[in-house]
């Protein structure tokens, strides 16, 4: 674990620069940041970025920096223009931190001599005056060897790399999902159905330790395509609607693959569906699909009810896939889905 400790913060003068220190710490691989002066606005800003863009980065302000730095059990680094060049010590620091946590002190204008005396390493990113933001970025990049820039985050908002322009895809929260449904003129029947599926899917997701942001958005939006068609192609129509709205592909896939326990390629072709993959693969895709299978209208039903309904329509193979999916998810949850459904009713 890597902790960054920021000292010399002045809330009314350094808010922007300390925010940048925190954002660099988060993006370049640190796990948390400690700030000496209490600043609730700073905490809210940084926490909001983490909430939107993902990760487990945390911030705490109003700490006793000297006690935190001195009592830290691990490798202590002080970034200073008066230290030893980073390239002359980074190998040694990597080795020392191989099985230990590390704390990196980043100061403002003047760093007390105590910081130099407490640190195991006083490190300089060049011996000339420059920004502490760049110093932290370069040090962490040297430490990780660039691997930190490939780190994957799962947040509400996800930046899509592009040669030109900019594109951010997002995972809508409950309020945003409902807004999208009403914008697409979802009727009361659709709203009643998706909210019931949402409740069941969230309950299953909790047992399965799934990504609840995806479960929430996927379950609430899974039938948005029914605003265009009530046929078998409603899942495709829903996926197309969401892609146009720059919804994250993980949510789009949940919507696209929620029919039954998935549709096989030959079945899809016979139904005239576009040539796509309709079999749920991720845990979240499977949970929303099965939650939908266990809801008829706005009523939660049992697996036997669903299987019987499919078999009466002559859909024996899809019924078997639903039973198989039910068993798989029940094993993951450690509890039969029908029992979880009873808790929701």
GROMACS .gro file of C-alpha atoms in nm:
model
  345
    1UNK     CA    1   0.000   0.000   0.000
    2UNK     CA    2   0.124   0.347  -0.086
    3UNK     CA    3   0.021   0.652   0.117
    4UNK     CA    4   0.091   1.010   0.017
    5UNK     CA    5   0.113   1.266   0.295
    6UNK     CA    6   0.069   1.631   0.201
    7UNK     CA    7   0.199   1.892   0.447
    8UNK     CA    8   0.186   2.271   0.443
    9UNK     CA    9  -0.164   2.277   0.296
   10UNK     CA   10  -0.342   2.612   0.330
   11UNK     CA   11  -0.712   2.559   0.257
   12UNK     CA   12  -0.778   2.908   0.123
   13UNK     CA   13  -0.465   2.928  -0.093
   14UNK     CA   14  -0.359   2.574  -0.186
   15UNK     CA   15  -0.692   2.405  -0.260
   16UNK     CA   16  -0.623   2.367  -0.633
   17UNK     CA   17  -0.262   2.251  -0.603
   18UNK     CA   18  -0.340   2.005  -0.323
   19UNK     CA   19  -0.632   1.871  -0.524
   20UNK     CA   20  -0.387   1.808  -0.808
   21UNK     CA   21  -0.148   1.633  -0.569
   22UNK     CA   22  -0.435   1.406  -0.461
   23UNK     CA   23  -0.548   1.334  -0.818
   24UNK     CA   24  -0.192   1.252  -0.927
   25UNK     CA   25  -0.154   1.025  -0.624
   26UNK     CA   26  -0.475   0.841  -0.722
   27UNK     CA   27  -0.400   0.814  -1.094
   28UNK     CA   28  -0.036   0.716  -1.053
   29UNK     CA   29  -0.094   0.426  -0.816
   30UNK     CA   30  -0.117   0.550  -0.455
   31UNK     CA   31  -0.392   0.410  -0.233
   32UNK     CA   32  -0.467   0.711  -0.014
   33UNK     CA   33  -0.360   1.062   0.081
   34UNK     CA   34  -0.331   1.231   0.420
   35UNK     CA   35  -0.345   1.612   0.442
   36UNK     CA   36  -0.228   1.802   0.746
   37UNK     CA   37  -0.492   2.080   0.756
   38UNK     CA   38  -0.861   1.994   0.784
   39UNK     CA   39  -1.035   2.068   0.454
   40UNK     CA   40  -1.379   1.912   0.405
   41UNK     CA   41  -1.425   2.072   0.063
   42UNK     CA   42  -1.102   1.910  -0.056
   43UNK     CA   43  -1.218   1.573   0.075
   44UNK     CA   44  -1.553   1.608  -0.104
   45UNK     CA   45  -1.382   1.700  -0.432
   46UNK     CA   46  -1.144   1.405  -0.427
   47UNK     CA   47  -1.408   1.158  -0.309
   48UNK     CA   48  -1.639   1.271  -0.589
   49UNK     CA   49  -1.370   1.198  -0.849
   50UNK     CA   50  -1.319   0.850  -0.704
   51UNK     CA   51  -1.695   0.789  -0.696
   52UNK     CA   52  -1.733   0.891  -1.060
   53UNK     CA   53  -1.418   0.744  -1.212
   54UNK     CA   54  -1.368   0.438  -0.990
   55UNK     CA   55  -1.107   0.284  -0.765
   56UNK     CA   56  -1.070   0.266  -0.387
   57UNK     CA   57  -0.862   0.579  -0.330
   58UNK     CA   58  -0.931   0.759  -0.002
   59UNK     CA   59  -0.846   1.094   0.156
   60UNK     CA   60  -0.826   1.213   0.515
   61UNK     CA   61  -0.745   1.568   0.622
   62UNK     CA   62  -0.667   1.727   0.958
   63UNK     CA   63  -0.396   1.482   1.063
   64UNK     CA   64  -0.078   1.523   1.270
   65UNK     CA   65   0.173   1.486   0.989
   66UNK     CA   66   0.480   1.437   1.209
   67UNK     CA   67   0.317   1.158   1.411
   68UNK     CA   68   0.183   0.988   1.097
   69UNK     CA   69   0.518   1.007   0.922
   70UNK     CA   70   0.726   0.904   1.222
   71UNK     CA   71   0.499   0.616   1.333
   72UNK     CA   72   0.454   0.475   0.982
   73UNK     CA   73   0.560   0.110   0.961
   74UNK     CA   74   0.723   0.090   0.623
   75UNK     CA   75   0.942   0.282   0.378
   76UNK     CA   76   0.941   0.661   0.427
   77UNK     CA   77   1.021   0.888   0.135
   78UNK     CA   78   1.049   1.266   0.140
   79UNK     CA   79   1.035   1.432  -0.202
   80UNK     CA   80   1.263   1.734  -0.198
   81UNK     CA   81   1.480   1.930  -0.443
   82UNK     CA   82   1.763   1.887  -0.190
   83UNK     CA   83   1.757   1.507  -0.197
   84UNK     CA   84   1.941   1.244  -0.398
   85UNK     CA   85   1.841   1.208  -0.764
   86UNK     CA   86   1.553   0.964  -0.801
   87UNK     CA   87   1.737   0.751  -1.059
   88UNK     CA   88   2.020   0.690  -0.811
   89UNK     CA   89   1.788   0.547  -0.544
   90UNK     CA   90   1.474   0.413  -0.715
   91UNK     CA   91   1.610   0.058  -0.746
   92UNK     CA   92   1.693   0.049  -0.376
   93UNK     CA   93   1.350   0.192  -0.286
   94UNK     CA   94   1.171  -0.068  -0.500
   95UNK     CA   95   1.359  -0.346  -0.325
   96UNK     CA   96   1.292  -0.200   0.021
   97UNK     CA   97   0.919  -0.162  -0.057
   98UNK     CA   98   0.885  -0.508  -0.207
   99UNK     CA   99   0.726  -0.648   0.109
  100UNK     CA  100   0.647  -0.325   0.293
  101UNK     CA  101   0.406  -0.034   0.267
  102UNK     CA  102   0.543   0.305   0.163
  103UNK     CA  103   0.460   0.663   0.256
  104UNK     CA  104   0.563   0.959   0.040
  105UNK     CA  105   0.580   1.306   0.192
  106UNK     CA  106   0.501   1.597  -0.039
  107UNK     CA  107   0.548   1.946   0.104
  108UNK     CA  108   0.449   2.297   0.003
  109UNK     CA  109   0.680   2.600   0.030
  110UNK     CA  110   0.889   2.504   0.331
  111UNK     CA  111   0.934   2.153   0.466
  112UNK     CA  112   1.048   2.130   0.829
  113UNK     CA  113   1.388   1.970   0.897
  114UNK     CA  114   1.205   1.698   1.092
  115UNK     CA  115   1.076   1.554   0.765
  116UNK     CA  116   1.433   1.509   0.636
  117UNK     CA  117   1.543   1.345   0.960
  118UNK     CA  118   1.249   1.104   0.980
  119UNK     CA  119   1.261   0.995   0.614
  120UNK     CA  120   1.447   0.683   0.504
  121UNK     CA  121   1.504   0.845   0.166
  122UNK     CA  122   1.520   1.211   0.071
  123UNK     CA  123   1.461   1.203  -0.302
  124UNK     CA  124   1.491   1.478  -0.564
  125UNK     CA  125   1.333   1.489  -0.906
  126UNK     CA  126   1.612   1.712  -1.029
  127UNK     CA  127   1.774   1.967  -0.797
  128UNK     CA  128   1.584   2.268  -0.931
  129UNK     CA  129   1.265   2.438  -0.811
  130UNK     CA  130   0.948   2.292  -0.965
  131UNK     CA  131   0.600   2.167  -0.879
  132UNK     CA  132   0.538   1.906  -0.611
  133UNK     CA  133   0.266   1.771  -0.841
  134UNK     CA  134   0.517   1.683  -1.112
  135UNK     CA  135   0.762   1.549  -0.854
  136UNK     CA  136   0.504   1.303  -0.719
  137UNK     CA  137   0.398   1.197  -1.069
  138UNK     CA  138   0.755   1.131  -1.183
  139UNK     CA  139   0.848   0.944  -0.865
  140UNK     CA  140   0.545   0.713  -0.884
  141UNK     CA  141   0.599   0.657  -1.255
  142UNK     CA  142   0.962   0.560  -1.190
  143UNK     CA  143   0.850   0.333  -0.905
  144UNK     CA  144   0.589   0.149  -1.114
  145UNK     CA  145   0.780   0.167  -1.440
  146UNK     CA  146   0.477   0.303  -1.625
  147UNK     CA  147   0.249   0.011  -1.532
  148UNK     CA  148   0.027   0.240  -1.327
  149UNK     CA  149  -0.092   0.410  -1.646
  150UNK     CA  150  -0.247   0.080  -1.761
  151UNK     CA  151  -0.451   0.036  -1.445
  152UNK     CA  152  -0.820  -0.033  -1.508
  153UNK     CA  153  -1.083   0.157  -1.314
  154UNK     CA  154  -1.451   0.069  -1.290
  155UNK     CA  155  -1.640   0.387  -1.215
  156UNK     CA  156  -1.962   0.557  -1.313
  157UNK     CA  157  -1.770   0.739  -1.585
  158UNK     CA  158  -1.516   0.577  -1.817
  159UNK     CA  159  -1.298   0.767  -2.063
  160UNK     CA  160  -1.271   0.596  -2.403
  161UNK     CA  161  -0.926   0.652  -2.563
  162UNK     CA  162  -0.956   0.824  -2.902
  163UNK     CA  163  -0.720   0.968  -3.162
  164UNK     CA  164  -0.947   1.269  -3.205
  165UNK     CA  165  -1.228   1.417  -2.999
  166UNK     CA  166  -1.336   1.297  -2.657
  167UNK     CA  167  -1.580   1.035  -2.540
  168UNK     CA  168  -1.687   0.944  -2.188
  169UNK     CA  169  -1.922   0.653  -2.131
  170UNK     CA  170  -2.104   0.635  -1.800
  171UNK     CA  171  -2.294   0.402  -1.574
  172UNK     CA  172  -2.615   0.580  -1.474
  173UNK     CA  173  -2.733   0.572  -1.115
  174UNK     CA  174  -3.093   0.495  -1.013
  175UNK     CA  175  -3.217   0.850  -1.068
  176UNK     CA  176  -3.048   0.875  -1.407
  177UNK     CA  177  -3.190   0.538  -1.514
  178UNK     CA  178  -3.541   0.647  -1.431
  179UNK     CA  179  -3.487   0.972  -1.622
  180UNK     CA  180  -3.372   0.775  -1.928
  181UNK     CA  181  -3.678   0.549  -1.907
  182UNK     CA  182  -3.917   0.843  -1.890
  183UNK     CA  183  -3.733   1.022  -2.172
  184UNK     CA  184  -3.793   0.714  -2.386
  185UNK     CA  185  -4.160   0.722  -2.280
  186UNK     CA  186  -4.162   0.395  -2.086
  187UNK     CA  187  -4.517   0.318  -1.975
  188UNK     CA  188  -4.634   0.214  -1.628
  189UNK     CA  189  -4.621  -0.156  -1.717
  190UNK     CA  190  -4.252  -0.132  -1.812
  191UNK     CA  191  -4.168   0.075  -1.503
  192UNK     CA  192  -4.345  -0.170  -1.270
  193UNK     CA  193  -4.166  -0.465  -1.429
  194UNK     CA  194  -3.813  -0.321  -1.429
  195UNK     CA  195  -3.838  -0.195  -1.070
  196UNK     CA  196  -3.937  -0.544  -0.954
  197UNK     CA  197  -3.652  -0.701  -1.152
  198UNK     CA  198  -3.423  -0.436  -1.002
  199UNK     CA  199  -3.516  -0.531  -0.645
  200UNK     CA  200  -3.460  -0.901  -0.710
  201UNK     CA  201  -3.139  -0.851  -0.907
  202UNK     CA  202  -2.993  -0.629  -0.633
  203UNK     CA  203  -3.074  -0.893  -0.371
  204UNK     CA  204  -2.906  -1.164  -0.580
  205UNK     CA  205  -2.613  -0.934  -0.652
  206UNK     CA  206  -2.554  -0.878  -0.281
  207UNK     CA  207  -2.532  -1.253  -0.219
  208UNK     CA  208  -2.306  -1.298  -0.523
  209UNK     CA  209  -2.079  -1.001  -0.440
  210UNK     CA  210  -2.140  -0.862  -0.788
  211UNK     CA  211  -2.077  -0.509  -0.918
  212UNK     CA  212  -2.385  -0.337  -0.780
  213UNK     CA  213  -2.353  -0.030  -1.004
  214UNK     CA  214  -2.385  -0.253  -1.309
  215UNK     CA  215  -2.666  -0.459  -1.155
  216UNK     CA  216  -2.860  -0.143  -1.075
  217UNK     CA  217  -2.828   0.015  -1.419
  218UNK     CA  218  -2.865  -0.310  -1.612
  219UNK     CA  219  -3.179  -0.422  -1.431
  220UNK     CA  220  -3.355  -0.085  -1.447
  221UNK     CA  221  -3.276  -0.042  -1.816
  222UNK     CA  222  -3.303  -0.402  -1.936
  223UNK     CA  223  -3.646  -0.353  -2.097
  224UNK     CA  224  -3.599  -0.001  -2.233
  225UNK     CA  225  -3.619  -0.153  -2.582
  226UNK     CA  226  -3.986  -0.230  -2.519
  227UNK     CA  227  -4.050   0.140  -2.575
  228UNK     CA  228  -3.975   0.055  -2.941
  229UNK     CA  229  -4.091  -0.306  -2.979
  230UNK     CA  230  -4.238  -0.585  -2.767
  231UNK     CA  231  -4.094  -0.855  -2.990
  232UNK     CA  232  -3.786  -1.073  -2.938
  233UNK     CA  233  -3.577  -0.787  -3.072
  234UNK     CA  234  -3.650  -0.559  -2.776
  235UNK     CA  235  -3.314  -0.643  -2.616
  236UNK     CA  236  -3.131  -0.539  -2.933
  237UNK     CA  237  -3.340  -0.223  -2.958
  238UNK     CA  238  -3.260  -0.143  -2.594
  239UNK     CA  239  -2.888  -0.192  -2.647
  240UNK     CA  240  -2.897   0.037  -2.950
  241UNK     CA  241  -3.078   0.308  -2.751
  242UNK     CA  242  -2.818   0.296  -2.475
  243UNK     CA  243  -2.521   0.301  -2.713
  244UNK     CA  244  -2.658   0.622  -2.864
  245UNK     CA  245  -2.665   0.769  -2.513
  246UNK     CA  246  -2.298   0.674  -2.444
  247UNK     CA  247  -2.394   0.430  -2.168
  248UNK     CA  248  -2.103   0.210  -2.064
  249UNK     CA  249  -2.074  -0.105  -2.273
  250UNK     CA  250  -2.090  -0.327  -1.964
  251UNK     CA  251  -2.445  -0.203  -1.904
  252UNK     CA  252  -2.533  -0.227  -2.274
  253UNK     CA  253  -2.427  -0.592  -2.279
  254UNK     CA  254  -2.649  -0.671  -1.981
  255UNK     CA  255  -2.945  -0.530  -2.171
  256UNK     CA  256  -2.850  -0.700  -2.497
  257UNK     CA  257  -2.811  -1.045  -2.337
  258UNK     CA  258  -3.095  -1.052  -2.085
  259UNK     CA  259  -3.349  -1.255  -2.287
  260UNK     CA  260  -3.407  -1.593  -2.121
  261UNK     CA  261  -3.069  -1.740  -2.038
  262UNK     CA  262  -2.933  -1.606  -2.363
  263UNK     CA  263  -2.996  -1.681  -2.729
  264UNK     CA  264  -2.771  -1.917  -2.926
  265UNK     CA  265  -2.633  -1.804  -3.267
  266UNK     CA  266  -2.855  -2.038  -3.471
  267UNK     CA  267  -3.160  -1.932  -3.272
  268UNK     CA  268  -3.073  -1.566  -3.326
  269UNK     CA  269  -3.041  -1.617  -3.701
  270UNK     CA  270  -3.376  -1.796  -3.721
  271UNK     CA  271  -3.535  -1.505  -3.535
  272UNK     CA  272  -3.384  -1.249  -3.771
  273UNK     CA  273  -3.171  -1.086  -3.501
  274UNK     CA  274  -2.848  -0.904  -3.586
  275UNK     CA  275  -2.533  -1.116  -3.580
  276UNK     CA  276  -2.425  -1.052  -3.221
  277UNK     CA  277  -2.343  -1.250  -2.907
  278UNK     CA  278  -2.656  -1.298  -2.694
  279UNK     CA  279  -2.528  -1.542  -2.428
  280UNK     CA  280  -2.471  -1.377  -2.086
  281UNK     CA  281  -2.108  -1.419  -1.981
  282UNK     CA  282  -2.032  -1.186  -1.690
  283UNK     CA  283  -2.177  -1.240  -1.344
  284UNK     CA  284  -2.382  -0.921  -1.376
  285UNK     CA  285  -2.524  -1.023  -1.714
  286UNK     CA  286  -2.630  -1.359  -1.572
  287UNK     CA  287  -2.789  -1.208  -1.260
  288UNK     CA  288  -3.005  -0.959  -1.448
  289UNK     CA  289  -3.111  -1.224  -1.702
  290UNK     CA  290  -3.219  -1.466  -1.430
  291UNK     CA  291  -3.386  -1.198  -1.220
  292UNK     CA  292  -3.589  -1.110  -1.529
  293UNK     CA  293  -3.675  -1.479  -1.575
  294UNK     CA  294  -3.816  -1.485  -1.223
  295UNK     CA  295  -4.043  -1.184  -1.270
  296UNK     CA  296  -4.367  -1.202  -1.465
  297UNK     CA  297  -4.512  -0.855  -1.507
  298UNK     CA  298  -4.451  -0.710  -1.162
  299UNK     CA  299  -4.487  -1.042  -0.980
  300UNK     CA  300  -4.193  -1.253  -0.863
  301UNK     CA  301  -4.239  -1.617  -0.962
  302UNK     CA  302  -4.052  -1.943  -0.899
  303UNK     CA  303  -3.812  -2.123  -1.128
  304UNK     CA  304  -4.074  -2.396  -1.183
  305UNK     CA  305  -4.328  -2.134  -1.293
  306UNK     CA  306  -4.084  -1.994  -1.548
  307UNK     CA  307  -3.973  -2.331  -1.681
  308UNK     CA  308  -4.335  -2.445  -1.716
  309UNK     CA  309  -4.418  -2.130  -1.910
  310UNK     CA  310  -4.130  -2.188  -2.151
  311UNK     CA  311  -4.210  -2.556  -2.199
  312UNK     CA  312  -4.573  -2.480  -2.278
  313UNK     CA  313  -4.444  -2.265  -2.563
  314UNK     CA  314  -4.231  -2.555  -2.686
  315UNK     CA  315  -3.909  -2.386  -2.579
  316UNK     CA  316  -3.750  -2.684  -2.406
  317UNK     CA  317  -3.384  -2.600  -2.478
  318UNK     CA  318  -3.414  -2.238  -2.353
  319UNK     CA  319  -3.595  -2.377  -2.045
  320UNK     CA  320  -3.301  -2.607  -1.975
  321UNK     CA  321  -3.059  -2.314  -2.005
  322UNK     CA  322  -3.267  -2.119  -1.755
  323UNK     CA  323  -3.256  -2.410  -1.509
  324UNK     CA  324  -2.879  -2.439  -1.557
  325UNK     CA  325  -2.830  -2.065  -1.500
  326UNK     CA  326  -3.049  -2.079  -1.190
  327UNK     CA  327  -2.835  -2.358  -1.046
  328UNK     CA  328  -2.509  -2.180  -1.129
  329UNK     CA  329  -2.614  -1.854  -0.962
  330UNK     CA  330  -2.762  -2.034  -0.661
  331UNK     CA  331  -2.425  -2.203  -0.604
  332UNK     CA  332  -2.243  -1.870  -0.632
  333UNK     CA  333  -2.484  -1.709  -0.387
  334UNK     CA  334  -2.476  -2.003  -0.146
  335UNK     CA  335  -2.856  -1.993  -0.146
  336UNK     CA  336  -3.126  -2.095  -0.392
  337UNK     CA  337  -3.252  -1.799  -0.591
  338UNK     CA  338  -3.610  -1.890  -0.513
  339UNK     CA  339  -3.528  -1.847  -0.144
  340UNK     CA  340  -3.366  -1.509  -0.213
  341UNK     CA  341  -3.678  -1.414  -0.408
  342UNK     CA  342  -3.894  -1.488  -0.103
  343UNK     CA  343  -3.691  -1.235   0.094
  344UNK     CA  344  -3.771  -0.967  -0.164
  345UNK     CA  345  -4.145  -1.034  -0.180
   0.00000   0.00000   0.00000
